[in-house]
mmCIF file of C-alpha atoms in Angstrom:
data_model
loop_
_atom_site.group_PDB
_atom_site.id
_atom_site.type_symbol
_atom_site.label_atom_id
_atom_site.label_comp_id
_atom_site.label_asym_id
_atom_site.label_seq_id
_atom_site.Cartn_x
_atom_site.Cartn_y
_atom_site.Cartn_z
ATOM 1 C CA MET A 1 -39.931 0.643 -46.775
ATOM 2 C CA GLU A 2 -36.481 0.461 -48.624
ATOM 3 C CA GLN A 3 -33.634 2.413 -47.263
ATOM 4 C CA ALA A 4 -31.955 4.619 -49.942
ATOM 5 C CA PHE A 5 -28.298 3.542 -48.738
ATOM 6 C CA SER A 6 -26.714 1.202 -46.396
ATOM 7 C CA THR A 7 -26.422 2.160 -42.855
ATOM 8 C CA ASN A 8 -24.310 1.067 -39.662
ATOM 9 C CA MET A 9 -26.432 0.194 -36.712
ATOM 10 C CA ILE A 10 -24.640 1.261 -33.312
ATOM 11 C CA ASP A 11 -25.927 0.930 -29.960
ATOM 12 C CA PRO A 12 -24.391 3.703 -27.826
ATOM 13 C CA SER A 13 -24.649 1.711 -24.691
ATOM 14 C CA GLN A 14 -22.304 -0.944 -26.110
ATOM 15 C CA ASN A 15 -19.543 1.984 -26.854
ATOM 16 C CA THR A 16 -17.297 3.503 -24.712
ATOM 17 C CA SER A 17 -17.517 7.247 -23.758
ATOM 18 C CA GLN A 18 -14.727 8.062 -26.407
ATOM 19 C CA GLU A 19 -16.399 6.210 -29.090
ATOM 20 C CA ASN A 20 -19.655 7.948 -28.511
ATOM 21 C CA TYR A 21 -17.784 11.314 -28.431
ATOM 22 C CA LYS A 22 -16.216 10.475 -31.729
ATOM 23 C CA LEU A 23 -19.717 9.967 -33.380
ATOM 24 C CA LEU A 24 -21.359 12.909 -31.770
ATOM 25 C CA ILE A 25 -18.722 15.644 -32.762
ATOM 26 C CA GLY A 26 -18.492 13.947 -36.257
ATOM 27 C CA SER A 27 -22.481 14.209 -36.801
ATOM 28 C CA ILE A 28 -23.421 17.177 -34.874
ATOM 29 C CA ILE A 29 -21.741 19.714 -37.092
ATOM 30 C CA PRO A 30 -20.921 22.500 -37.787
ATOM 31 C CA ARG A 31 -21.246 23.843 -34.149
ATOM 32 C CA PRO A 32 -20.749 27.224 -32.952
ATOM 33 C CA ILE A 33 -17.833 28.230 -30.432
ATOM 34 C CA ALA A 34 -18.152 29.952 -27.285
ATOM 35 C CA PHE A 35 -15.186 31.247 -26.016
ATOM 36 C CA VAL A 36 -15.573 31.886 -22.349
ATOM 37 C CA THR A 37 -13.780 33.946 -19.946
ATOM 38 C CA THR A 38 -14.465 33.522 -16.089
ATOM 39 C CA GLN A 39 -12.550 34.771 -13.119
ATOM 40 C CA SER A 40 -11.180 32.585 -10.153
ATOM 41 C CA GLN A 41 -11.714 33.749 -6.323
ATOM 42 C CA SER A 42 -8.083 34.552 -6.482
ATOM 43 C CA GLY A 43 -8.586 36.920 -9.357
ATOM 44 C CA VAL A 44 -7.190 34.877 -12.239
ATOM 45 C CA ILE A 45 -8.885 35.318 -15.555
ATOM 46 C CA ASN A 46 -9.583 31.883 -17.160
ATOM 47 C CA GLY A 47 -10.466 31.423 -21.047
ATOM 48 C CA ALA A 48 -11.536 28.401 -22.846
ATOM 49 C CA PRO A 49 -13.447 27.367 -26.098
ATOM 50 C CA PHE A 50 -16.418 25.270 -25.994
ATOM 51 C CA SER A 51 -18.647 24.115 -28.856
ATOM 52 C CA TYR A 52 -21.330 22.450 -26.910
ATOM 53 C CA PHE A 53 -22.779 25.600 -27.103
ATOM 54 C CA ASN A 54 -26.409 27.058 -28.016
ATOM 55 C CA ILE A 55 -29.249 29.475 -27.629
ATOM 56 C CA VAL A 56 -31.709 28.564 -25.015
ATOM 57 C CA SER A 57 -34.345 31.324 -25.286
ATOM 58 C CA SER A 58 -34.671 34.940 -26.712
ATOM 59 C CA ASN A 59 -37.166 36.144 -23.927
ATOM 60 C CA PRO A 60 -35.468 36.083 -22.032
ATOM 61 C CA PRO A 61 -32.115 36.093 -23.657
ATOM 62 C CA LEU A 62 -30.682 32.635 -22.593
ATOM 63 C CA ILE A 63 -27.433 30.697 -23.720
ATOM 64 C CA SER A 64 -26.262 27.371 -22.702
ATOM 65 C CA ILE A 65 -23.097 25.871 -22.619
ATOM 66 C CA SER A 66 -22.002 22.211 -21.613
ATOM 67 C CA ILE A 67 -18.782 21.588 -19.852
ATOM 68 C CA GLN A 68 -17.502 18.095 -19.996
ATOM 69 C CA ARG A 69 -15.493 17.173 -16.662
ATOM 70 C CA GLY A 70 -12.094 15.551 -16.888
ATOM 71 C CA GLY A 71 -12.825 12.337 -14.894
ATOM 72 C CA ASP A 72 -14.732 13.603 -11.778
ATOM 73 C CA ARG A 73 -12.860 16.990 -11.728
ATOM 74 C CA GLN A 74 -14.708 19.930 -12.911
ATOM 75 C CA LYS A 75 -13.120 22.198 -15.491
ATOM 76 C CA ASP A 76 -11.835 25.727 -14.332
ATOM 77 C CA THR A 77 -14.641 27.370 -16.154
ATOM 78 C CA ALA A 78 -17.340 25.739 -14.509
ATOM 79 C CA ARG A 79 -15.949 25.881 -11.144
ATOM 80 C CA ASN A 80 -15.384 29.858 -11.613
ATOM 81 C CA ILE A 81 -19.264 30.301 -12.902
ATOM 82 C CA LEU A 82 -20.537 28.353 -10.191
ATOM 83 C CA ALA A 83 -18.665 30.203 -7.742
ATOM 84 C CA LYS A 84 -18.869 33.622 -9.147
ATOM 85 C CA LYS A 85 -22.118 33.470 -11.207
ATOM 86 C CA GLU A 86 -20.822 35.668 -13.785
ATOM 87 C CA PHE A 87 -19.138 35.027 -17.188
ATOM 88 C CA VAL A 88 -18.696 36.430 -20.769
ATOM 89 C CA VAL A 89 -19.288 34.596 -23.911
ATOM 90 C CA HIS A 90 -17.479 35.796 -27.181
ATOM 91 C CA ILE A 91 -18.194 34.456 -30.599
ATOM 92 C CA VAL A 92 -14.878 32.854 -32.313
ATOM 93 C CA ASP A 93 -14.238 34.052 -35.627
ATOM 94 C CA GLU A 94 -11.385 33.895 -38.388
ATOM 95 C CA ASP A 95 -9.524 36.868 -36.941
ATOM 96 C CA ASN A 96 -9.489 35.501 -33.296
ATOM 97 C CA VAL A 97 -9.641 31.613 -33.713
ATOM 98 C CA GLU A 98 -5.952 30.828 -33.512
ATOM 99 C CA LYS A 99 -5.397 32.725 -30.342
ATOM 100 C CA VAL A 100 -8.793 31.024 -28.989
ATOM 101 C CA ASN A 101 -6.923 27.837 -29.885
ATOM 102 C CA MET A 102 -4.168 28.368 -27.692
ATOM 103 C CA THR A 103 -6.476 28.729 -24.725
ATOM 104 C CA ALA A 104 -7.393 25.097 -25.004
ATOM 105 C CA ALA A 105 -4.125 24.292 -23.474
ATOM 106 C CA SER A 106 -4.500 22.437 -19.912
ATOM 107 C CA LEU A 107 -2.958 25.100 -17.389
ATOM 108 C CA PRO A 108 -3.020 24.890 -13.680
ATOM 109 C CA PRO A 109 -6.078 27.030 -12.044
ATOM 110 C CA ASP A 110 -3.446 29.761 -10.936
ATOM 111 C CA GLU A 111 -2.295 30.361 -14.707
ATOM 112 C CA SER A 112 -4.207 32.402 -17.180
ATOM 113 C CA GLU A 113 -4.954 31.208 -20.712
ATOM 114 C CA ILE A 114 -5.466 34.843 -21.798
ATOM 115 C CA GLU A 115 -2.046 35.779 -20.978
ATOM 116 C CA LEU A 116 -0.526 32.431 -22.729
ATOM 117 C CA SER A 117 -2.567 33.353 -25.819
ATOM 118 C CA GLY A 118 -1.907 37.194 -25.944
ATOM 119 C CA LEU A 119 -5.383 38.026 -25.815
ATOM 120 C CA THR A 120 -6.352 41.460 -24.330
ATOM 121 C CA PRO A 121 -8.521 41.578 -21.364
ATOM 122 C CA ILE A 122 -11.255 44.481 -21.374
ATOM 123 C CA SER A 123 -13.339 45.461 -18.574
ATOM 124 C CA SER A 124 -17.167 44.429 -18.704
ATOM 125 C CA THR A 125 -20.108 46.979 -17.823
ATOM 126 C CA LYS A 126 -22.677 44.936 -15.788
ATOM 127 C CA ILE A 127 -20.620 42.166 -14.379
ATOM 128 C CA SER A 128 -17.002 41.944 -12.552
ATOM 129 C CA VAL A 129 -15.680 39.347 -14.999
ATOM 130 C CA PRO A 130 -13.520 40.935 -17.981
ATOM 131 C CA GLY A 131 -14.279 39.906 -21.515
ATOM 132 C CA VAL A 132 -11.360 39.995 -24.440
ATOM 133 C CA LYS A 133 -10.881 43.039 -26.852
ATOM 134 C CA GLU A 134 -10.247 40.557 -30.081
ATOM 135 C CA ALA A 135 -13.840 39.586 -30.183
ATOM 136 C CA LYS A 136 -16.797 41.271 -32.650
ATOM 137 C CA ILE A 137 -19.233 40.083 -30.430
ATOM 138 C CA ARG A 138 -19.173 39.644 -26.366
ATOM 139 C CA MET A 139 -21.996 38.818 -24.219
ATOM 140 C CA GLU A 140 -21.883 39.334 -20.452
ATOM 141 C CA CYS A 141 -23.774 36.763 -18.685
ATOM 142 C CA VAL A 142 -25.036 35.841 -15.258
ATOM 143 C CA LEU A 143 -25.375 32.193 -14.073
ATOM 144 C CA GLU A 144 -29.204 31.345 -14.740
ATOM 145 C CA GLN A 145 -29.293 27.717 -13.590
ATOM 146 C CA SER A 146 -26.638 24.869 -13.762
ATOM 147 C CA LEU A 147 -27.193 21.184 -13.898
ATOM 148 C CA GLU A 148 -25.025 18.423 -13.062
ATOM 149 C CA LEU A 149 -25.802 15.466 -15.636
ATOM 150 C CA GLY A 150 -24.614 12.062 -15.589
ATOM 151 C CA GLY A 151 -21.662 12.962 -13.221
ATOM 152 C CA ASN A 152 -19.579 13.861 -16.059
ATOM 153 C CA CYS A 153 -21.122 17.327 -17.048
ATOM 154 C CA ASP A 154 -21.988 20.636 -15.785
ATOM 155 C CA PHE A 155 -24.742 22.227 -17.884
ATOM 156 C CA ILE A 156 -24.699 25.934 -17.647
ATOM 157 C CA ILE A 157 -27.450 28.216 -18.816
ATOM 158 C CA GLY A 158 -26.331 32.111 -18.706
ATOM 159 C CA ARG A 159 -28.713 34.927 -19.152
ATOM 160 C CA VAL A 160 -27.218 37.867 -21.362
ATOM 161 C CA VAL A 161 -27.193 41.203 -19.394
ATOM 162 C CA GLN A 162 -25.116 42.837 -21.837
ATOM 163 C CA PHE A 163 -24.383 42.607 -25.796
ATOM 164 C CA TYR A 164 -21.469 44.304 -27.456
ATOM 165 C CA PHE A 165 -20.993 44.015 -31.164
ATOM 166 C CA SER A 166 -18.201 45.837 -33.249
ATOM 167 C CA ASP A 167 -19.343 48.508 -35.787
ATOM 168 C CA GLU A 168 -17.939 46.759 -38.529
ATOM 169 C CA ILE A 169 -20.705 43.734 -38.082
ATOM 170 C CA TYR A 170 -23.659 45.475 -36.477
ATOM 171 C CA GLN A 171 -26.226 47.597 -38.476
ATOM 172 C CA ASP A 172 -29.894 48.422 -37.833
ATOM 173 C CA GLY A 173 -30.251 45.775 -35.172
ATOM 174 C CA LYS A 174 -28.966 43.074 -37.112
ATOM 175 C CA ILE A 175 -25.350 41.070 -37.387
ATOM 176 C CA ASN A 176 -23.699 40.726 -40.740
ATOM 177 C CA PRO A 177 -22.355 37.168 -41.115
ATOM 178 C CA HIS A 178 -19.988 38.331 -44.051
ATOM 179 C CA SER A 179 -18.522 40.582 -41.907
ATOM 180 C CA LEU A 180 -18.558 38.560 -38.780
ATOM 181 C CA ARG A 181 -16.727 35.748 -40.241
ATOM 182 C CA ALA A 182 -17.611 33.185 -37.600
ATOM 183 C CA VAL A 183 -15.989 29.872 -37.485
ATOM 184 C CA SER A 184 -17.175 26.441 -36.376
ATOM 185 C CA ARG A 185 -16.231 23.241 -34.854
ATOM 186 C CA LEU A 186 -15.970 19.925 -36.681
ATOM 187 C CA ALA A 187 -14.254 16.895 -35.227
ATOM 188 C CA GLY A 188 -10.589 16.281 -34.600
ATOM 189 C CA ASN A 189 -8.649 19.271 -35.267
ATOM 190 C CA ASP A 190 -10.671 20.732 -38.109
ATOM 191 C CA TYR A 191 -12.832 23.867 -38.419
ATOM 192 C CA ALA A 192 -15.135 25.527 -41.031
ATOM 193 C CA LYS A 193 -15.804 28.879 -42.277
ATOM 194 C CA ILE A 194 -19.303 30.111 -43.066
ATOM 195 C CA GLY A 195 -19.091 29.416 -46.938
ATOM 196 C CA GLU A 196 -21.859 29.983 -49.292
ATOM 197 C CA ILE A 197 -25.082 31.498 -47.674
ATOM 198 C CA PHE A 198 -28.384 30.708 -49.349
ATOM 199 C CA THR A 199 -32.162 31.731 -48.576
ATOM 200 C CA LEU A 200 -35.189 29.640 -48.280
ATOM 201 C CA GLU A 201 -38.287 31.117 -47.491
ATOM 202 C CA ARG A 202 -40.332 29.564 -44.604
ATOM 203 C CA PRO A 203 -43.710 28.238 -45.312
ATOM 204 C CA LYS A 204 -46.742 29.830 -44.089
#
């Protein structure tokens, strides 16, 4: 069968990890962004964005975050989740994306990205880890399962124990995507807005 266009064939086993990283983040787009808050054993509130993030199950409500390590060193987020077994996931939108982007800075474990970015901590209901006030969606989570993958990745599955939705986006059990104005991650320094929304009926 003839191909419709020319292709580049690349064997990932022959690539460096950085080369594969660029191919993956450039291909799998757009990616939803989880802004995750955790708390260290000494009480420091850590905040960081992750775009290796998705739904695992709705019954029970499970979500996943893949946290890449820096060499052999776990990131603060993974270390805090594994120690405390609690975290909060926020959806990144057009109103908070600039402050969230500031939290991607590499800080020592005893410094808070929340303070650096000017985000406002807010108490959670069912867990001890605070969230941030600026997010229209917050999900309080407890650790369901964690896996170490390939020696360079902490794969976290969290169970949502409490949802928070701002009044402006929530009505009759549904989320209004136009009001949420979620942003997604592309590659490099690029992000994307929701853009045009269209509807297709699923076949029966």
